[in-house]
Tab-separated table of C-alpha atoms and ligand atoms in Angstrom:
chain	number	residue	atom	x	y	z
A	1	MET	CA	103.379	243.576	166.282
A	2	THR	CA	104.673	241.186	163.188
A	3	LYS	CA	106.124	238.342	162.978
A	4	ILE	CA	109.243	239.161	161.418
A	5	ASP	CA	109.549	242.130	164.888
A	6	GLN	CA	108.742	239.231	167.507
A	7	GLU	CA	111.765	236.815	165.193
A	8	THR	CA	114.159	240.469	165.294
A	9	ILE	CA	113.330	241.751	169.081
A	10	TRP	CA	113.764	237.832	170.553
A	11	SER	CA	117.153	236.778	168.880
A	12	GLN	CA	118.703	240.483	169.595
A	13	ARG	CA	117.687	239.576	173.011
A	14	TYR	CA	119.173	236.399	173.372
A	15	ARG	CA	122.072	237.670	171.356
A	16	ASP	CA	122.699	240.251	173.609
A	17	ALA	CA	122.347	237.931	176.922
A	18	GLY	CA	125.677	236.341	175.374
A	19	GLU	CA	126.772	233.309	176.956
A	20	ASP	CA	123.808	233.589	179.526
A	21	TYR	CA	120.377	232.372	179.334
A	22	LEU	CA	117.875	235.037	179.384
A	23	PHE	CA	115.394	233.035	181.451
A	24	GLY	CA	117.898	231.039	182.853
A	25	VAL	CA	118.584	226.839	182.094
A	26	ALA	CA	116.387	225.505	185.125
A	27	PRO	CA	112.561	224.725	184.380
A	28	CYS	CA	109.818	226.733	185.481
A	29	ARG	CA	108.415	225.972	188.928
A	30	PHE	CA	104.925	225.210	187.256
A	31	LEU	CA	106.504	222.378	185.620
A	32	GLU	CA	108.437	221.141	188.836
A	33	VAL	CA	106.110	221.168	190.640
A	34	HIS	CA	103.577	219.275	188.614
A	35	ARG	CA	106.241	216.956	187.649
A	36	GLN	CA	104.154	213.758	188.958
A	37	LEU	CA	102.324	214.083	185.523
A	38	PHE	CA	105.128	213.638	183.535
A	39	GLU	CA	105.167	209.789	182.840
A	40	SER	CA	108.797	208.806	181.045
A	41	GLY	CA	108.040	207.824	177.571
A	42	ALA	CA	105.391	210.205	177.128
A	43	THR	CA	105.267	212.668	174.508
A	44	ALA	CA	105.458	216.122	174.750
A	45	LEU	CA	105.251	219.367	172.047
A	46	LEU	CA	106.523	222.706	174.130
A	47	VAL	CA	105.650	225.600	172.064
A	48	ALA	CA	107.668	229.032	171.878
A	49	ASP	CA	110.164	227.144	174.027
A	50	GLY	CA	112.993	230.042	174.073
A	51	GLU	CA	116.361	228.662	175.228
A	52	GLY	CA	115.002	225.164	176.067
A	53	ARG	CA	114.931	225.567	179.646
A	54	ASN	CA	111.738	223.504	179.661
A	55	SER	CA	112.376	220.719	176.730
A	56	VAL	CA	115.261	220.220	177.821
A	57	TRP	CA	114.128	219.595	181.508
A	58	LEU	CA	111.153	217.392	180.602
A	59	ALA	CA	113.799	215.321	177.936
A	60	GLU	CA	115.693	214.568	181.417
A	61	GLN	CA	112.482	213.200	182.906
A	62	GLY	CA	112.232	210.447	180.231
A	63	LEU	CA	109.482	212.116	177.563
A	64	LYS	CA	110.083	212.238	174.090
A	65	VAL	CA	110.392	216.099	173.489
A	66	THR	CA	109.281	218.300	170.274
A	67	ALA	CA	109.748	222.028	170.821
A	68	LEU	CA	108.982	224.657	168.251
A	69	GLU	CA	110.656	228.374	168.486
A	70	ILE	CA	110.852	230.792	166.146
A	71	SER	CA	114.006	232.716	167.070
A	72	PRO	CA	117.568	230.879	165.558
A	73	VAL	CA	119.425	232.281	168.189
A	74	ALA	CA	117.320	230.945	170.796
A	75	LEU	CA	117.291	227.850	168.647
A	76	GLU	CA	120.793	227.504	168.600
A	77	LYS	CA	121.098	228.452	172.408
A	78	ALA	CA	118.508	225.609	173.250
A	79	ARG	CA	120.604	222.735	171.014
A	80	ARG	CA	123.755	223.747	172.813
A	81	LEU	CA	121.872	223.279	176.442
A	82	ALA	CA	120.467	219.474	175.415
A	83	ARG	CA	123.713	218.657	174.140
A	84	GLY	CA	125.469	219.942	177.174
A	85	ARG	CA	122.934	218.136	179.276
A	86	GLY	CA	123.045	214.721	177.123
A	87	VAL	CA	119.424	214.603	176.115
A	88	ASP	CA	117.460	214.389	172.704
A	89	VAL	CA	115.364	216.965	171.857
A	90	GLU	CA	113.525	217.703	168.022
A	91	PHE	CA	113.751	221.358	167.641
A	92	ILE	CA	112.029	223.024	164.862
A	93	ARG	CA	112.216	226.692	164.011
A	94	THR	CA	108.296	227.719	162.991
A	95	ASP	CA	106.262	230.943	163.429
A	96	ILE	CA	103.343	228.899	165.956
A	97	ILE	CA	100.958	231.292	164.978
A	98	ALA	CA	101.686	231.550	161.175
A	99	GLY	CA	103.843	228.408	160.166
A	100	GLU	CA	103.750	224.847	160.202
A	101	TRP	CA	103.136	222.261	163.469
A	102	PRO	CA	104.108	218.994	162.947
A	103	ALA	CA	100.887	216.902	162.000
A	104	VAL	CA	101.240	215.074	165.423
A	105	GLU	CA	98.996	214.714	168.490
A	106	TYR	CA	100.936	215.129	172.054
A	107	ASP	CA	100.629	213.423	175.382
A	108	PHE	CA	100.998	217.109	176.813
A	109	VAL	CA	101.332	220.398	174.773
A	110	VAL	CA	102.721	223.375	177.070
A	111	GLY	CA	102.904	226.936	176.635
A	112	VAL	CA	105.098	228.844	178.930
A	113	PHE	CA	105.277	232.760	178.955
A	114	ILE	CA	103.932	232.806	175.454
A	115	GLN	CA	102.116	235.806	175.696
A	116	PHE	CA	103.281	237.851	173.067
A	117	ALA	CA	99.705	237.054	170.955
A	118	GLY	CA	97.128	239.972	171.395
A	119	PRO	CA	94.057	239.081	171.581
A	120	ASP	CA	93.084	237.929	167.737
A	121	GLU	CA	96.639	236.023	167.434
A	122	ARG	CA	95.821	234.371	170.870
A	123	VAL	CA	92.518	232.846	169.282
A	124	VAL	CA	94.800	231.092	166.363
A	125	GLN	CA	97.473	230.407	169.117
A	126	PHE	CA	94.992	228.546	171.488
A	127	ASP	CA	93.150	226.582	168.691
A	128	ARG	CA	96.415	225.211	167.434
A	129	LEU	CA	97.439	224.294	170.909
A	130	LYS	CA	94.248	222.619	171.318
A	131	ARG	CA	94.556	220.571	168.477
A	132	ALA	CA	98.399	219.442	169.260
A	133	VAL	CA	97.016	217.399	172.363
A	134	ARG	CA	95.698	214.191	171.647
A	135	PRO	CA	92.437	213.184	172.790
A	136	GLY	CA	92.506	212.081	177.027
A	137	GLY	CA	96.047	214.657	176.921
A	138	LEU	CA	96.944	217.366	178.800
A	139	LEU	CA	97.311	220.978	178.086
A	140	LEU	CA	99.842	222.797	180.379
A	141	LEU	CA	99.658	227.054	180.272
A	142	HIS	CA	101.679	229.471	182.197
A	143	GLY	CA	101.548	232.913	181.883
A	144	TYR	CA	101.065	236.554	183.868
A	145	THR	CA	97.893	237.983	184.633
A	146	PRO	CA	96.665	241.804	184.301
A	147	LYS	CA	98.195	242.680	187.510
A	148	GLN	CA	101.777	241.794	186.800
A	149	ILE	CA	101.877	245.213	184.468
A	150	GLU	CA	102.282	247.084	187.897
A	151	TYR	CA	105.235	244.549	188.827
A	152	LYS	CA	107.119	244.829	185.941
A	153	THR	CA	109.245	241.994	186.531
A	154	GLY	CA	108.539	240.458	183.153
A	155	GLY	CA	106.275	240.070	180.402
A	156	PRO	CA	104.750	241.666	178.115
A	157	SER	CA	103.789	245.734	178.495
A	158	ALA	CA	100.343	244.833	176.718
A	159	VAL	CA	97.833	244.060	179.104
A	160	GLU	CA	94.943	242.431	176.957
A	161	ASN	CA	97.875	239.885	176.331
A	162	LEU	CA	97.314	238.684	179.415
A	163	TYR	CA	95.525	236.084	181.228
A	164	THR	CA	92.789	236.499	184.015
A	165	GLU	CA	91.047	233.191	184.983
A	166	ASP	CA	87.557	233.996	183.220
A	167	LEU	CA	89.509	234.189	179.858
A	168	LEU	CA	91.250	230.814	180.272
A	169	ARG	CA	87.592	229.271	181.692
A	170	HIS	CA	86.192	230.516	178.627
A	171	ALA	CA	88.763	229.903	176.270
A	172	PHE	CA	88.841	226.134	177.485
A	173	ALA	CA	85.470	225.639	177.919
A	174	ASP	CA	85.634	222.208	175.703
A	175	PHE	CA	88.641	220.584	177.423
A	176	ARG	CA	88.296	219.480	181.446
A	177	ILE	CA	90.053	221.947	183.563
A	178	GLU	CA	91.631	220.375	186.041
A	179	THR	CA	93.739	223.228	187.009
A	180	LEU	CA	93.553	226.995	186.877
A	181	HIS	CA	94.678	229.003	189.386
A	182	ALA	CA	96.274	232.600	189.527
A	183	TYR	CA	98.494	233.937	192.426
A	184	GLU	CA	101.751	235.810	193.179
A	185	ALA	CA	104.983	234.493	193.722
A	186	ASP	CA	108.736	235.543	193.866
A	187	ILE	CA	110.465	234.013	190.927
A	188	ASP	CA	114.231	233.953	190.146
A	189	GLU	CA	114.555	233.049	185.762
A	190	GLY	CA	117.356	234.288	184.709
A	191	ALA	CA	117.811	237.928	183.885
A	192	GLY	CA	114.379	238.041	182.197
A	193	HIS	CA	111.889	237.076	184.724
A	194	ARG	CA	113.038	238.061	188.339
A	195	GLY	CA	110.854	239.179	191.769
A	196	ARG	CA	107.368	239.358	192.646
A	197	SER	CA	105.222	238.000	190.046
A	198	ALA	CA	101.126	237.976	189.396
A	199	LEU	CA	100.964	234.163	187.750
A	200	ILE	CA	98.821	232.197	186.161
A	201	ASP	CA	98.440	228.319	185.864
A	202	LEU	CA	95.988	226.461	183.648
A	203	ILE	CA	96.307	222.489	183.251
A	204	ALA	CA	93.136	221.388	181.023
A	205	ARG	CA	92.370	217.565	179.278
A	206	ARG	CA	91.095	217.386	176.245
A	207	PRO	CA	88.252	214.823	176.396
A	208	ALA	CA	89.061	211.512	175.439
A	209	LEU	CA	87.184	210.627	171.973
B	1	LIG	C1	108.715	234.981	176.809
B	1	LIG	S1	109.901	234.037	176.171
B	1	LIG	C2	109.281	232.548	176.651
B	1	LIG	C3	110.117	231.243	176.221
B	1	LIG	C4	110.111	229.671	177.177
B	1	LIG	N1	108.830	229.518	176.651
B	1	LIG	C5	110.862	230.227	178.496
B	1	LIG	O1	109.835	230.178	179.050
B	1	LIG	O2	112.098	229.894	178.422
B	1	LIG	C6	108.581	234.268	174.536
B	1	LIG	C7	109.169	233.016	173.294
B	1	LIG	O3	108.516	233.387	172.270
B	1	LIG	C8	109.031	233.281	171.321
B	1	LIG	N2	107.987	233.346	169.770
B	1	LIG	C9	107.832	235.028	169.387
B	1	LIG	N3	106.656	234.871	168.719
B	1	LIG	C10	106.650	233.764	168.269
B	1	LIG	C11	106.135	232.852	167.552
B	1	LIG	N4	104.990	233.749	166.289
B	1	LIG	N5	106.429	231.398	167.113
B	1	LIG	C12	106.897	230.864	167.641
B	1	LIG	N6	107.559	231.541	168.741
B	1	LIG	C13	107.451	232.610	169.191
B	1	LIG	C14	110.185	234.581	171.166
B	1	LIG	O4	111.429	234.368	170.398
B	1	LIG	C15	110.303	233.876	172.892
B	1	LIG	O5	111.412	232.657	172.782
């Protein structure tokens, strides 16, 4: 799928949701469970951040947050969410595979449900994620495992886009893996993600120089 397709498809989904937020306005449980990691004043980059539920919550924890997203419709809703919650987030419209990223390294780089990338694009995507983490900083990734295909409660239908523990262990072998956990849970994140889900979490630290 080309980047134009992604932008068009996602913008239409966000537009169709109207005033609602497709994945809700609360952060994903993965970030909340690890809230003790997020020290006020730290910097965070959220990639493919959608309508802002995770970036806004991290800004509320006192972090300086930048969020990248391809859909202008999502960004407009994200800006509205941040305004309504009284926090500042730097929102940047970009294609995270082919477009520009800020030339900055962050304490935290966060990717939540960014499985629109197939295997080839994922190599580029993961490489860019890693480069954005400062030495000693953390990368957090949250997505679905192939079992999610059976549940049909969210996520892509392309099984090759989904993660296994082996895939992530291999892809992040140059980082220090602190959490790598595939599990099942009931989630309730707006109309987009609801019900029994096959999830996977990765937290990996970039080695210090
Ligand atoms: C499943 S949604 C997840 C959104 C958000 N991370 C969340 O959990 O609420 C996937 C997001 O990726 C965005 N996206 C797709 N392709 C992209 C690309 N090449 N660059 C940046 N964002 C992209 C979509 O617009 C959509 O907002």
